[in-house]
Amino acid sequence: MASTQTPKSIMHSVAPMLSVRNGAAAVEFYKAAFDAKEVFRIESPDGAVVSRLSIHASEFWVADESPEYQNFSPESLGGATTRMVLTMTDPDAVFARAVSVGARSVSPVSDKEYGWRVGRVADPFGHHWEIGRPLE
Amino acid sequence: MASTQTPKSIMHSVAPMLSVRNGAAAVEFYKAAFDAKEVFRIESPDGAVVSRLSIHASEFWVADESPEYQNFSPESLGGATTRMVLTMTDPDAVFARAVSVGARSVSPVSDKEYGWRVGRVADPFGHHWEIGRPLE
């Protein structure tokens, strides 16, 4: 499925590309944890993937790291320089589902003084996700 | 402008939050380089910012790093774990503008065998941007 077609919806857009070790496994994790849908995928003969995923109308990319091109996984650098803000109507349920399939709880879902109900997980590949919604 | 109102458009969404040193300066850079619009901002008394920016219909966040909460800037880790994919109808112009206001060219805009015309810059805060569009 190495199509190069690009829907018009992504023209004039910005989307993050997460570098990971084991991109193929990461794609499966994001599907299981966040109900992400894969909309595009390139696989190299060595198994490395570049995958575009969507969660509702939002898109992000996942790719195997390539330190020679300055694309580093959190495992390589010992931390992440971008976290993902996942806004969902039921953050408690999404948080629980993510943890049930392998994410690690960094801070449980709770009401914050800045007006959000939010929790934070680290995924098995070292990227962090803030899962929340604005309080009523 | 510490509003906590959230437009319905970001419910069920995922957006990256870039950790940087000097968030206030980074916001100004993203406005100048990519014509980003600031749609929400919180400032702490110490000058740290959390800012939500939009480029056309896409949103991303910028925040001062907080290593004590596992939010690291590329300067702190010596690289970035997420790169930003900026899809624009005229990548050459956007690339040139970014460089003119302080981005560093990592690879110039060129046609790639995978069907995109794309170049890559590093911004002054260490985040990398792939600026491109699909070839006809």
PDB file of C-alpha atoms in Angstrom:
ATOM      1  CA  MET A   1       0.000   0.000   0.000  1.00  0.00           C
ATOM      2  CA  ALA A   2       2.783   2.401  -0.949  1.00  0.00           C
ATOM      3  CA  SER A   3       0.397   4.925  -2.406  1.00  0.00           C
ATOM      4  CA  THR A   4       1.634   8.478  -2.627  1.00  0.00           C
ATOM      5  CA  GLN A   5      -1.816   9.964  -2.932  1.00  0.00           C
ATOM      6  CA  THR A   6      -2.511  12.694  -0.474  1.00  0.00           C
ATOM      7  CA  PRO A   7      -5.998  13.806   0.442  1.00  0.00           C
ATOM      8  CA  LYS A   8      -6.670  17.490   0.074  1.00  0.00           C
ATOM      9  CA  SER A   9      -7.423  17.626   3.784  1.00  0.00           C
ATOM     10  CA  ILE A  10      -3.750  17.560   4.668  1.00  0.00           C
ATOM     11  CA  MET A  11      -2.753  20.447   2.364  1.00  0.00           C
ATOM     12  CA  HIS A  12      -1.991  23.404   4.583  1.00  0.00           C
ATOM     13  CA  SER A  13      -1.619  21.273   7.640  1.00  0.00           C
ATOM     14  CA  VAL A  14       0.890  20.496  10.306  1.00  0.00           C
ATOM     15  CA  ALA A  15       1.192  17.069  11.877  1.00  0.00           C
ATOM     16  CA  PRO A  16       3.754  15.550  14.211  1.00  0.00           C
ATOM     17  CA  MET A  17       5.884  12.555  13.247  1.00  0.00           C
ATOM     18  CA  LEU A  18       6.878  10.479  16.266  1.00  0.00           C
ATOM     19  CA  SER A  19      10.225   8.701  16.075  1.00  0.00           C
ATOM     20  CA  VAL A  20      10.232   5.307  17.742  1.00  0.00           C
ATOM     21  CA  ARG A  21      12.083   2.051  17.948  1.00  0.00           C
ATOM     22  CA  ASN A  22       9.950  -0.671  16.339  1.00  0.00           C
ATOM     23  CA  GLY A  23       7.544   1.429  14.336  1.00  0.00           C
ATOM     24  CA  ALA A  24       5.431  -1.544  13.308  1.00  0.00           C
ATOM     25  CA  ALA A  25       4.707  -2.376  16.946  1.00  0.00           C
ATOM     26  CA  ALA A  26       4.060   1.273  17.745  1.00  0.00           C
ATOM     27  CA  VAL A  27       1.392   1.485  15.052  1.00  0.00           C
ATOM     28  CA  GLU A  28      -0.365  -1.522  16.567  1.00  0.00           C
ATOM     29  CA  PHE A  29      -0.152   0.056  20.011  1.00  0.00           C
ATOM     30  CA  TYR A  30      -1.685   3.350  18.875  1.00  0.00           C
ATOM     31  CA  LYS A  31      -4.499   1.447  17.182  1.00  0.00           C
ATOM     32  CA  ALA A  32      -5.206  -0.536  20.334  1.00  0.00           C
ATOM     33  CA  ALA A  33      -4.764   2.294  22.817  1.00  0.00           C
ATOM     34  CA  PHE A  34      -6.342   5.230  21.024  1.00  0.00           C
ATOM     35  CA  ASP A  35      -8.428   3.629  18.276  1.00  0.00           C
ATOM     36  CA  ALA A  36      -6.134   5.208  15.698  1.00  0.00           C
ATOM     37  CA  LYS A  37      -6.746   4.308  12.068  1.00  0.00           C
ATOM     38  CA  GLU A  38      -3.854   3.826   9.672  1.00  0.00           C
ATOM     39  CA  VAL A  39      -4.436   5.838   6.515  1.00  0.00           C
ATOM     40  CA  PHE A  40      -1.070   5.457   4.786  1.00  0.00           C
ATOM     41  CA  ARG A  41       1.969   3.243   5.265  1.00  0.00           C
ATOM     42  CA  ILE A  42       5.343   2.700   3.646  1.00  0.00           C
ATOM     43  CA  GLU A  43       7.417  -0.294   4.648  1.00  0.00           C
ATOM     44  CA  SER A  44      11.090  -0.701   3.903  1.00  0.00           C
ATOM     45  CA  PRO A  45      12.571  -4.113   3.135  1.00  0.00           C
ATOM     46  CA  ASP A  46      14.225  -4.056   6.572  1.00  0.00           C
ATOM     47  CA  GLY A  47      10.829  -3.688   8.251  1.00  0.00           C
ATOM     48  CA  ALA A  48      11.041   0.018   9.041  1.00  0.00           C
ATOM     49  CA  VAL A  49       7.734   1.810   8.603  1.00  0.00           C
ATOM     50  CA  VAL A  50       6.450   5.299   7.988  1.00  0.00           C
ATOM     51  CA  SER A  51       2.785   5.345   8.925  1.00  0.00           C
ATOM     52  CA  ARG A  52       0.180   8.086   8.912  1.00  0.00           C
ATOM     53  CA  LEU A  53      -2.531   7.576  11.496  1.00  0.00           C
ATOM     54  CA  SER A  54      -5.724   9.412  12.273  1.00  0.00           C
ATOM     55  CA  ILE A  55      -7.655   9.833  15.477  1.00  0.00           C
ATOM     56  CA  HIS A  56     -10.990  11.293  14.465  1.00  0.00           C
ATOM     57  CA  ALA A  57     -10.029  14.242  12.235  1.00  0.00           C
ATOM     58  CA  SER A  58      -6.484  14.645  13.567  1.00  0.00           C
ATOM     59  CA  GLU A  59      -3.484  13.043  11.938  1.00  0.00           C
ATOM     60  CA  PHE A  60      -0.044  12.098  13.145  1.00  0.00           C
ATOM     61  CA  TRP A  61       2.837  10.048  11.797  1.00  0.00           C
ATOM     62  CA  VAL A  62       4.935   7.299  13.292  1.00  0.00           C
ATOM     63  CA  ALA A  63       8.307   6.282  11.899  1.00  0.00           C
ATOM     64  CA  ASP A  64      11.239   4.168  12.933  1.00  0.00           C
ATOM     65  CA  GLU A  65      14.011   6.346  14.214  1.00  0.00           C
ATOM     66  CA  SER A  66      16.991   7.186  12.013  1.00  0.00           C
ATOM     67  CA  PRO A  67      19.596   8.880  14.176  1.00  0.00           C
ATOM     68  CA  GLU A  68      21.819   9.367  11.113  1.00  0.00           C
ATOM     69  CA  TYR A  69      19.119  11.770   9.890  1.00  0.00           C
ATOM     70  CA  GLN A  70      18.593  13.351  13.312  1.00  0.00           C
ATOM     71  CA  ASN A  71      15.381  11.450  14.006  1.00  0.00           C
ATOM     72  CA  PHE A  72      15.719  10.138  17.537  1.00  0.00           C
ATOM     73  CA  SER A  73      13.412   7.929  19.568  1.00  0.00           C
ATOM     74  CA  PRO A  74      12.752   8.761  23.218  1.00  0.00           C
ATOM     75  CA  GLU A  75      14.592   5.551  24.088  1.00  0.00           C
ATOM     76  CA  SER A  76      17.707   6.869  22.364  1.00  0.00           C
ATOM     77  CA  LEU A  77      17.607  10.308  24.014  1.00  0.00           C
ATOM     78  CA  GLY A  78      16.226   9.319  27.409  1.00  0.00           C
ATOM     79  CA  GLY A  79      13.126  11.467  27.119  1.00  0.00           C
ATOM     80  CA  ALA A  80      10.759  13.117  24.665  1.00  0.00           C
ATOM     81  CA  THR A  81      10.820  16.662  23.349  1.00  0.00           C
ATOM     82  CA  THR A  82       7.153  16.734  22.321  1.00  0.00           C
ATOM     83  CA  ARG A  83       4.158  15.376  24.168  1.00  0.00           C
ATOM     84  CA  MET A  84       0.844  14.602  22.599  1.00  0.00           C
ATOM     85  CA  VAL A  85      -2.321  16.325  23.771  1.00  0.00           C
ATOM     86  CA  LEU A  86      -5.236  13.992  23.237  1.00  0.00           C
ATOM     87  CA  THR A  87      -8.581  15.692  23.792  1.00  0.00           C
ATOM     88  CA  MET A  88     -11.385  13.206  24.296  1.00  0.00           C
ATOM     89  CA  THR A  89     -14.881  13.447  25.729  1.00  0.00           C
ATOM     90  CA  ASP A  90     -14.141  10.589  28.153  1.00  0.00           C
ATOM     91  CA  PRO A  91     -10.493  10.832  29.193  1.00  0.00           C
ATOM     92  CA  ASP A  92     -10.944   8.346  32.030  1.00  0.00           C
ATOM     93  CA  ALA A  93     -11.971   5.613  29.615  1.00  0.00           C
ATOM     94  CA  VAL A  94      -9.233   6.404  27.097  1.00  0.00           C
ATOM     95  CA  PHE A  95      -6.627   6.517  29.858  1.00  0.00           C
ATOM     96  CA  ALA A  96      -7.770   3.156  31.240  1.00  0.00           C
ATOM     97  CA  ARG A  97      -7.739   1.570  27.812  1.00  0.00           C
ATOM     98  CA  ALA A  98      -4.224   2.846  27.086  1.00  0.00           C
ATOM     99  CA  VAL A  99      -2.935   1.456  30.366  1.00  0.00           C
ATOM    100  CA  SER A 100      -4.686  -1.859  29.748  1.00  0.00           C
ATOM    101  CA  VAL A 101      -2.716  -2.346  26.523  1.00  0.00           C
ATOM    102  CA  GLY A 102       0.690  -1.364  27.866  1.00  0.00           C
ATOM    103  CA  ALA A 103       0.950   2.348  28.578  1.00  0.00           C
ATOM    104  CA  ARG A 104       2.409   3.404  31.914  1.00  0.00           C
ATOM    105  CA  SER A 105       0.509   5.828  34.123  1.00  0.00           C
ATOM    106  CA  VAL A 106       2.582   8.956  34.738  1.00  0.00           C
ATOM    107  CA  SER A 107      -0.207  10.845  36.492  1.00  0.00           C
ATOM    108  CA  PRO A 108      -3.774   9.606  36.910  1.00  0.00           C
ATOM    109  CA  VAL A 109      -6.725  11.477  35.476  1.00  0.00           C
ATOM    110  CA  SER A 110      -7.828  14.293  37.771  1.00  0.00           C
ATOM    111  CA  ASP A 111      -9.372  17.746  37.674  1.00  0.00           C
ATOM    112  CA  LYS A 112      -6.739  20.466  37.300  1.00  0.00           C
ATOM    113  CA  GLU A 113      -6.933  24.022  38.532  1.00  0.00           C
ATOM    114  CA  TYR A 114      -6.412  25.251  34.978  1.00  0.00           C
ATOM    115  CA  GLY A 115      -9.806  23.911  33.990  1.00  0.00           C
ATOM    116  CA  TRP A 116      -9.108  20.531  32.471  1.00  0.00           C
ATOM    117  CA  ARG A 117      -9.669  16.971  33.572  1.00  0.00           C
ATOM    118  CA  VAL A 118      -6.499  15.259  32.418  1.00  0.00           C
ATOM    119  CA  GLY A 119      -4.109  12.382  33.017  1.00  0.00           C
ATOM    120  CA  ARG A 120      -0.802  11.439  31.488  1.00  0.00           C
ATOM    121  CA  VAL A 121       0.637   8.174  30.246  1.00  0.00           C
ATOM    122  CA  ALA A 122       3.944   7.137  28.741  1.00  0.00           C
ATOM    123  CA  ASP A 123       3.529   4.730  25.865  1.00  0.00           C
ATOM    124  CA  PRO A 124       5.801   1.678  25.523  1.00  0.00           C
ATOM    125  CA  PHE A 125       7.971   3.627  23.051  1.00  0.00           C
ATOM    126  CA  GLY A 126       8.642   6.553  25.375  1.00  0.00           C
ATOM    127  CA  HIS A 127       6.221   9.139  24.025  1.00  0.00           C
ATOM    128  CA  HIS A 128       3.937  10.843  26.510  1.00  0.00           C
ATOM    129  CA  TRP A 129       0.246  11.527  26.042  1.00  0.00           C
ATOM    130  CA  GLU A 130      -1.887  13.963  28.008  1.00  0.00           C
ATOM    131  CA  ILE A 131      -5.444  12.638  27.815  1.00  0.00           C
ATOM    132  CA  GLY A 132      -8.066  15.120  28.852  1.00  0.00           C
ATOM    133  CA  ARG A 133     -10.981  17.387  28.247  1.00  0.00           C
ATOM    134  CA  PRO A 134     -11.968  20.841  29.388  1.00  0.00           C
ATOM    135  CA  LEU A 135     -14.090  20.888  32.521  1.00  0.00           C
ATOM    136  CA  GLU A 136     -17.656  22.105  32.165  1.00  0.00           C
TER     137      GLU A 136
ATOM    138  CA  MET B   1      -5.883  36.071  28.265  1.00  0.00           C
ATOM    139  CA  ALA B   2      -5.982  33.056  30.552  1.00  0.00           C
ATOM    140  CA  SER B   3      -9.251  31.816  29.144  1.00  0.00           C
ATOM    141  CA  THR B   4      -9.960  28.162  29.586  1.00  0.00           C
ATOM    142  CA  GLN B   5     -12.581  28.029  26.883  1.00  0.00           C
ATOM    143  CA  THR B   6     -12.003  25.343  24.332  1.00  0.00           C
ATOM    144  CA  PRO B   7     -13.566  25.396  20.900  1.00  0.00           C
ATOM    145  CA  LYS B   8     -15.527  22.302  19.969  1.00  0.00           C
ATOM    146  CA  SER B   9     -13.122  21.781  17.073  1.00  0.00           C
ATOM    147  CA  ILE B  10     -10.457  20.390  19.354  1.00  0.00           C
ATOM    148  CA  MET B  11     -12.699  17.823  21.050  1.00  0.00           C
ATOM    149  CA  HIS B  12     -11.622  14.425  19.772  1.00  0.00           C
ATOM    150  CA  SER B  13      -8.328  15.713  18.549  1.00  0.00           C
ATOM    151  CA  VAL B  14      -4.652  15.078  18.976  1.00  0.00           C
ATOM    152  CA  ALA B  15      -2.103  17.862  18.838  1.00  0.00           C
ATOM    153  CA  PRO B  16       1.599  17.970  19.630  1.00  0.00           C
ATOM    154  CA  MET B  17       3.058  20.139  22.378  1.00  0.00           C
ATOM    155  CA  LEU B  18       6.628  21.185  21.646  1.00  0.00           C
ATOM    156  CA  SER B  19       8.896  21.690  24.641  1.00  0.00           C
ATOM    157  CA  VAL B  20      11.364  24.530  24.210  1.00  0.00           C
ATOM    158  CA  ARG B  21      13.648  26.838  26.083  1.00  0.00           C
ATOM    159  CA  ASN B  22      12.221  30.374  25.908  1.00  0.00           C
ATOM    160  CA  GLY B  23       8.667  29.630  24.919  1.00  0.00           C
ATOM    161  CA  ALA B  24       7.774  33.289  24.446  1.00  0.00           C
ATOM    162  CA  ALA B  25      10.469  33.659  21.790  1.00  0.00           C
ATOM    163  CA  ALA B  26       9.467  30.390  20.165  1.00  0.00           C
ATOM    164  CA  VAL B  27       5.886  31.590  19.751  1.00  0.00           C
ATOM    165  CA  GLU B  28       7.149  34.714  17.986  1.00  0.00           C
ATOM    166  CA  PHE B  29       9.367  32.585  15.761  1.00  0.00           C
ATOM    167  CA  TYR B  30       6.510  30.282  14.702  1.00  0.00           C
ATOM    168  CA  LYS B  31       4.362  33.305  13.914  1.00  0.00           C
ATOM    169  CA  ALA B  32       7.102  34.839  11.775  1.00  0.00           C
ATOM    170  CA  ALA B  33       8.250  31.651  10.078  1.00  0.00           C
ATOM    171  CA  PHE B  34       4.993  29.805   9.468  1.00  0.00           C
ATOM    172  CA  ASP B  35       2.337  32.480   9.844  1.00  0.00           C
ATOM    173  CA  ALA B  36       1.038  30.676  12.913  1.00  0.00           C
ATOM    174  CA  LYS B  37      -1.773  32.347  14.850  1.00  0.00           C
ATOM    175  CA  GLU B  38      -1.898  32.208  18.619  1.00  0.00           C
ATOM    176  CA  VAL B  39      -5.335  31.117  19.774  1.00  0.00           C
ATOM    177  CA  PHE B  40      -4.709  30.595  23.495  1.00  0.00           C
ATOM    178  CA  ARG B  41      -1.952  31.479  25.920  1.00  0.00           C
ATOM    179  CA  ILE B  42      -1.182  31.090  29.594  1.00  0.00           C
ATOM    180  CA  GLU B  43       1.751  32.957  31.098  1.00  0.00           C
ATOM    181  CA  SER B  44       3.294  32.168  34.447  1.00  0.00           C
ATOM    182  CA  PRO B  45       4.690  34.920  36.647  1.00  0.00           C
ATOM    183  CA  ASP B  46       8.190  33.683  35.793  1.00  0.00           C
ATOM    184  CA  GLY B  47       7.545  34.241  32.089  1.00  0.00           C
ATOM    185  CA  ALA B  48       6.966  30.634  31.110  1.00  0.00           C
ATOM    186  CA  VAL B  49       4.225  30.201  28.524  1.00  0.00           C
ATOM    187  CA  VAL B  50       1.847  27.551  27.319  1.00  0.00           C
ATOM    188  CA  SER B  51       0.579  28.619  23.922  1.00  0.00           C
ATOM    189  CA  ARG B  52      -1.789  27.019  21.462  1.00  0.00           C
ATOM    190  CA  LEU B  53      -1.085  27.971  17.875  1.00  0.00           C
ATOM    191  CA  SER B  54      -2.849  27.265  14.624  1.00  0.00           C
ATOM    192  CA  ILE B  55      -1.559  26.988  11.089  1.00  0.00           C
ATOM    193  CA  HIS B  56      -4.636  26.985   8.884  1.00  0.00           C
ATOM    194  CA  ALA B  57      -6.873  24.336  10.497  1.00  0.00           C
ATOM    195  CA  SER B  58      -4.085  22.498  12.321  1.00  0.00           C
ATOM    196  CA  GLU B  59      -3.164  23.189  15.899  1.00  0.00           C
ATOM    197  CA  PHE B  60      -0.062  22.661  17.961  1.00  0.00           C
ATOM    198  CA  TRP B  61       1.168  23.767  21.351  1.00  0.00           C
ATOM    199  CA  VAL B  62       4.403  25.308  22.535  1.00  0.00           C
ATOM    200  CA  ALA B  63       5.503  25.322  26.151  1.00  0.00           C
ATOM    201  CA  ASP B  64       8.601  26.058  28.155  1.00  0.00           C
ATOM    202  CA  GLU B  65      10.317  22.861  29.109  1.00  0.00           C
ATOM    203  CA  SER B  66       9.927  21.439  32.606  1.00  0.00           C
ATOM    204  CA  PRO B  67      12.397  18.575  32.978  1.00  0.00           C
ATOM    205  CA  GLU B  68      11.081  17.895  36.490  1.00  0.00           C
ATOM    206  CA  TYR B  69       7.842  16.848  34.752  1.00  0.00           C
ATOM    207  CA  GLN B  70       9.620  14.958  31.955  1.00  0.00           C
ATOM    208  CA  ASN B  71       9.098  17.714  29.397  1.00  0.00           C
ATOM    209  CA  PHE B  72      12.474  18.193  27.703  1.00  0.00           C
ATOM    210  CA  SER B  73      13.560  20.676  25.064  1.00  0.00           C
ATOM    211  CA  PRO B  74      15.715  19.502  22.160  1.00  0.00           C
ATOM    212  CA  GLU B  75      18.488  21.665  23.606  1.00  0.00           C
ATOM    213  CA  SER B  76      18.381  19.666  26.827  1.00  0.00           C
ATOM    214  CA  LEU B  77      18.399  16.251  25.140  1.00  0.00           C
ATOM    215  CA  GLY B  78      20.609  17.042  22.152  1.00  0.00           C
ATOM    216  CA  GLY B  79      17.971  16.201  19.566  1.00  0.00           C
ATOM    217  CA  ALA B  80      14.242  15.939  18.989  1.00  0.00           C
ATOM    218  CA  THR B  81      12.020  12.876  19.228  1.00  0.00           C
ATOM    219  CA  THR B  82       9.234  14.264  17.035  1.00  0.00           C
ATOM    220  CA  ARG B  83       9.521  16.240  13.831  1.00  0.00           C
ATOM    221  CA  MET B  84       6.801  18.386  12.389  1.00  0.00           C
ATOM    222  CA  VAL B  85       5.403  17.694   8.935  1.00  0.00           C
ATOM    223  CA  LEU B  86       4.244  20.961   7.423  1.00  0.00           C
ATOM    224  CA  THR B  87       2.281  20.470   4.226  1.00  0.00           C
ATOM    225  CA  MET B  88       2.036  23.655   2.178  1.00  0.00           C
ATOM    226  CA  THR B  89       1.184  24.385  -1.423  1.00  0.00           C
ATOM    227  CA  ASP B  90       4.445  26.349  -1.851  1.00  0.00           C
ATOM    228  CA  PRO B  91       7.108  24.663   0.259  1.00  0.00           C
ATOM    229  CA  ASP B  92       9.919  26.612  -1.395  1.00  0.00           C
ATOM    230  CA  ALA B  93       8.462  29.917  -0.215  1.00  0.00           C
ATOM    231  CA  VAL B  94       7.721  28.680   3.303  1.00  0.00           C
ATOM    232  CA  PHE B  95      11.195  27.172   3.586  1.00  0.00           C
ATOM    233  CA  ALA B  96      12.826  30.433   2.430  1.00  0.00           C
ATOM    234  CA  ARG B  97      10.763  32.472   4.838  1.00  0.00           C
ATOM    235  CA  ALA B  98      11.645  30.208   7.772  1.00  0.00           C
ATOM    236  CA  VAL B  99      15.348  30.458   6.994  1.00  0.00           C
ATOM    237  CA  SER B 100      15.081  34.235   6.609  1.00  0.00           C
ATOM    238  CA  VAL B 101      13.816  34.557  10.173  1.00  0.00           C
ATOM    239  CA  GLY B 102      16.343  32.239  11.790  1.00  0.00           C
ATOM    240  CA  ALA B 103      15.735  28.595  10.910  1.00  0.00           C
ATOM    241  CA  ARG B 104      18.709  26.530   9.800  1.00  0.00           C
ATOM    242  CA  SER B 105      18.535  24.564   6.556  1.00  0.00           C
ATOM    243  CA  VAL B 106      19.036  20.861   7.229  1.00  0.00           C
ATOM    244  CA  SER B 107      18.237  19.791   3.668  1.00  0.00           C
ATOM    245  CA  PRO B 108      17.071  22.096   0.890  1.00  0.00           C
ATOM    246  CA  VAL B 109      13.731  21.661  -0.831  1.00  0.00           C
ATOM    247  CA  SER B 110      13.928  19.047  -3.577  1.00  0.00           C
ATOM    248  CA  ASP B 111      11.814  16.423  -5.321  1.00  0.00           C
ATOM    249  CA  LYS B 112      12.013  13.073  -3.547  1.00  0.00           C
ATOM    250  CA  GLU B 113      11.595   9.645  -5.095  1.00  0.00           C
ATOM    251  CA  TYR B 114       8.716   8.954  -2.719  1.00  0.00           C
ATOM    252  CA  GLY B 115       6.595  11.538  -4.469  1.00  0.00           C
ATOM    253  CA  TRP B 116       6.981  14.660  -2.393  1.00  0.00           C
ATOM    254  CA  ARG B 117       8.773  17.958  -2.878  1.00  0.00           C
ATOM    255  CA  VAL B 118      10.200  18.630   0.561  1.00  0.00           C
ATOM    256  CA  GLY B 119      12.939  20.357   2.530  1.00  0.00           C
ATOM    257  CA  ARG B 120      13.864  20.318   6.181  1.00  0.00           C
ATOM    258  CA  VAL B 121      14.804  23.037   8.633  1.00  0.00           C
ATOM    259  CA  ALA B 122      15.809  23.112  12.277  1.00  0.00           C
ATOM    260  CA  ASP B 123      14.211  25.972  14.155  1.00  0.00           C
ATOM    261  CA  PRO B 124      16.215  28.042  16.645  1.00  0.00           C
ATOM    262  CA  PHE B 125      14.810  25.923  19.490  1.00  0.00           C
ATOM    263  CA  GLY B 126      15.949  22.605  18.061  1.00  0.00           C
ATOM    264  CA  HIS B 127      12.704  21.293  16.588  1.00  0.00           C
ATOM    265  CA  HIS B 128      12.799  20.084  13.005  1.00  0.00           C
ATOM    266  CA  TRP B 129      10.200  20.815  10.326  1.00  0.00           C
ATOM    267  CA  GLU B 130       9.719  18.978   7.063  1.00  0.00           C
ATOM    268  CA  ILE B 131       8.134  21.466   4.695  1.00  0.00           C
ATOM    269  CA  GLY B 132       6.652  19.929   1.593  1.00  0.00           C
ATOM    270  CA  ARG B 133       3.811  18.957  -0.641  1.00  0.00           C
ATOM    271  CA  PRO B 134       2.955  15.908  -2.722  1.00  0.00           C
ATOM    272  CA  LEU B 135       4.213  16.065  -6.309  1.00  0.00           C
ATOM    273  CA  GLU B 136       1.575  16.214  -9.041  1.00  0.00           C
TER     274      GLU B 136
END
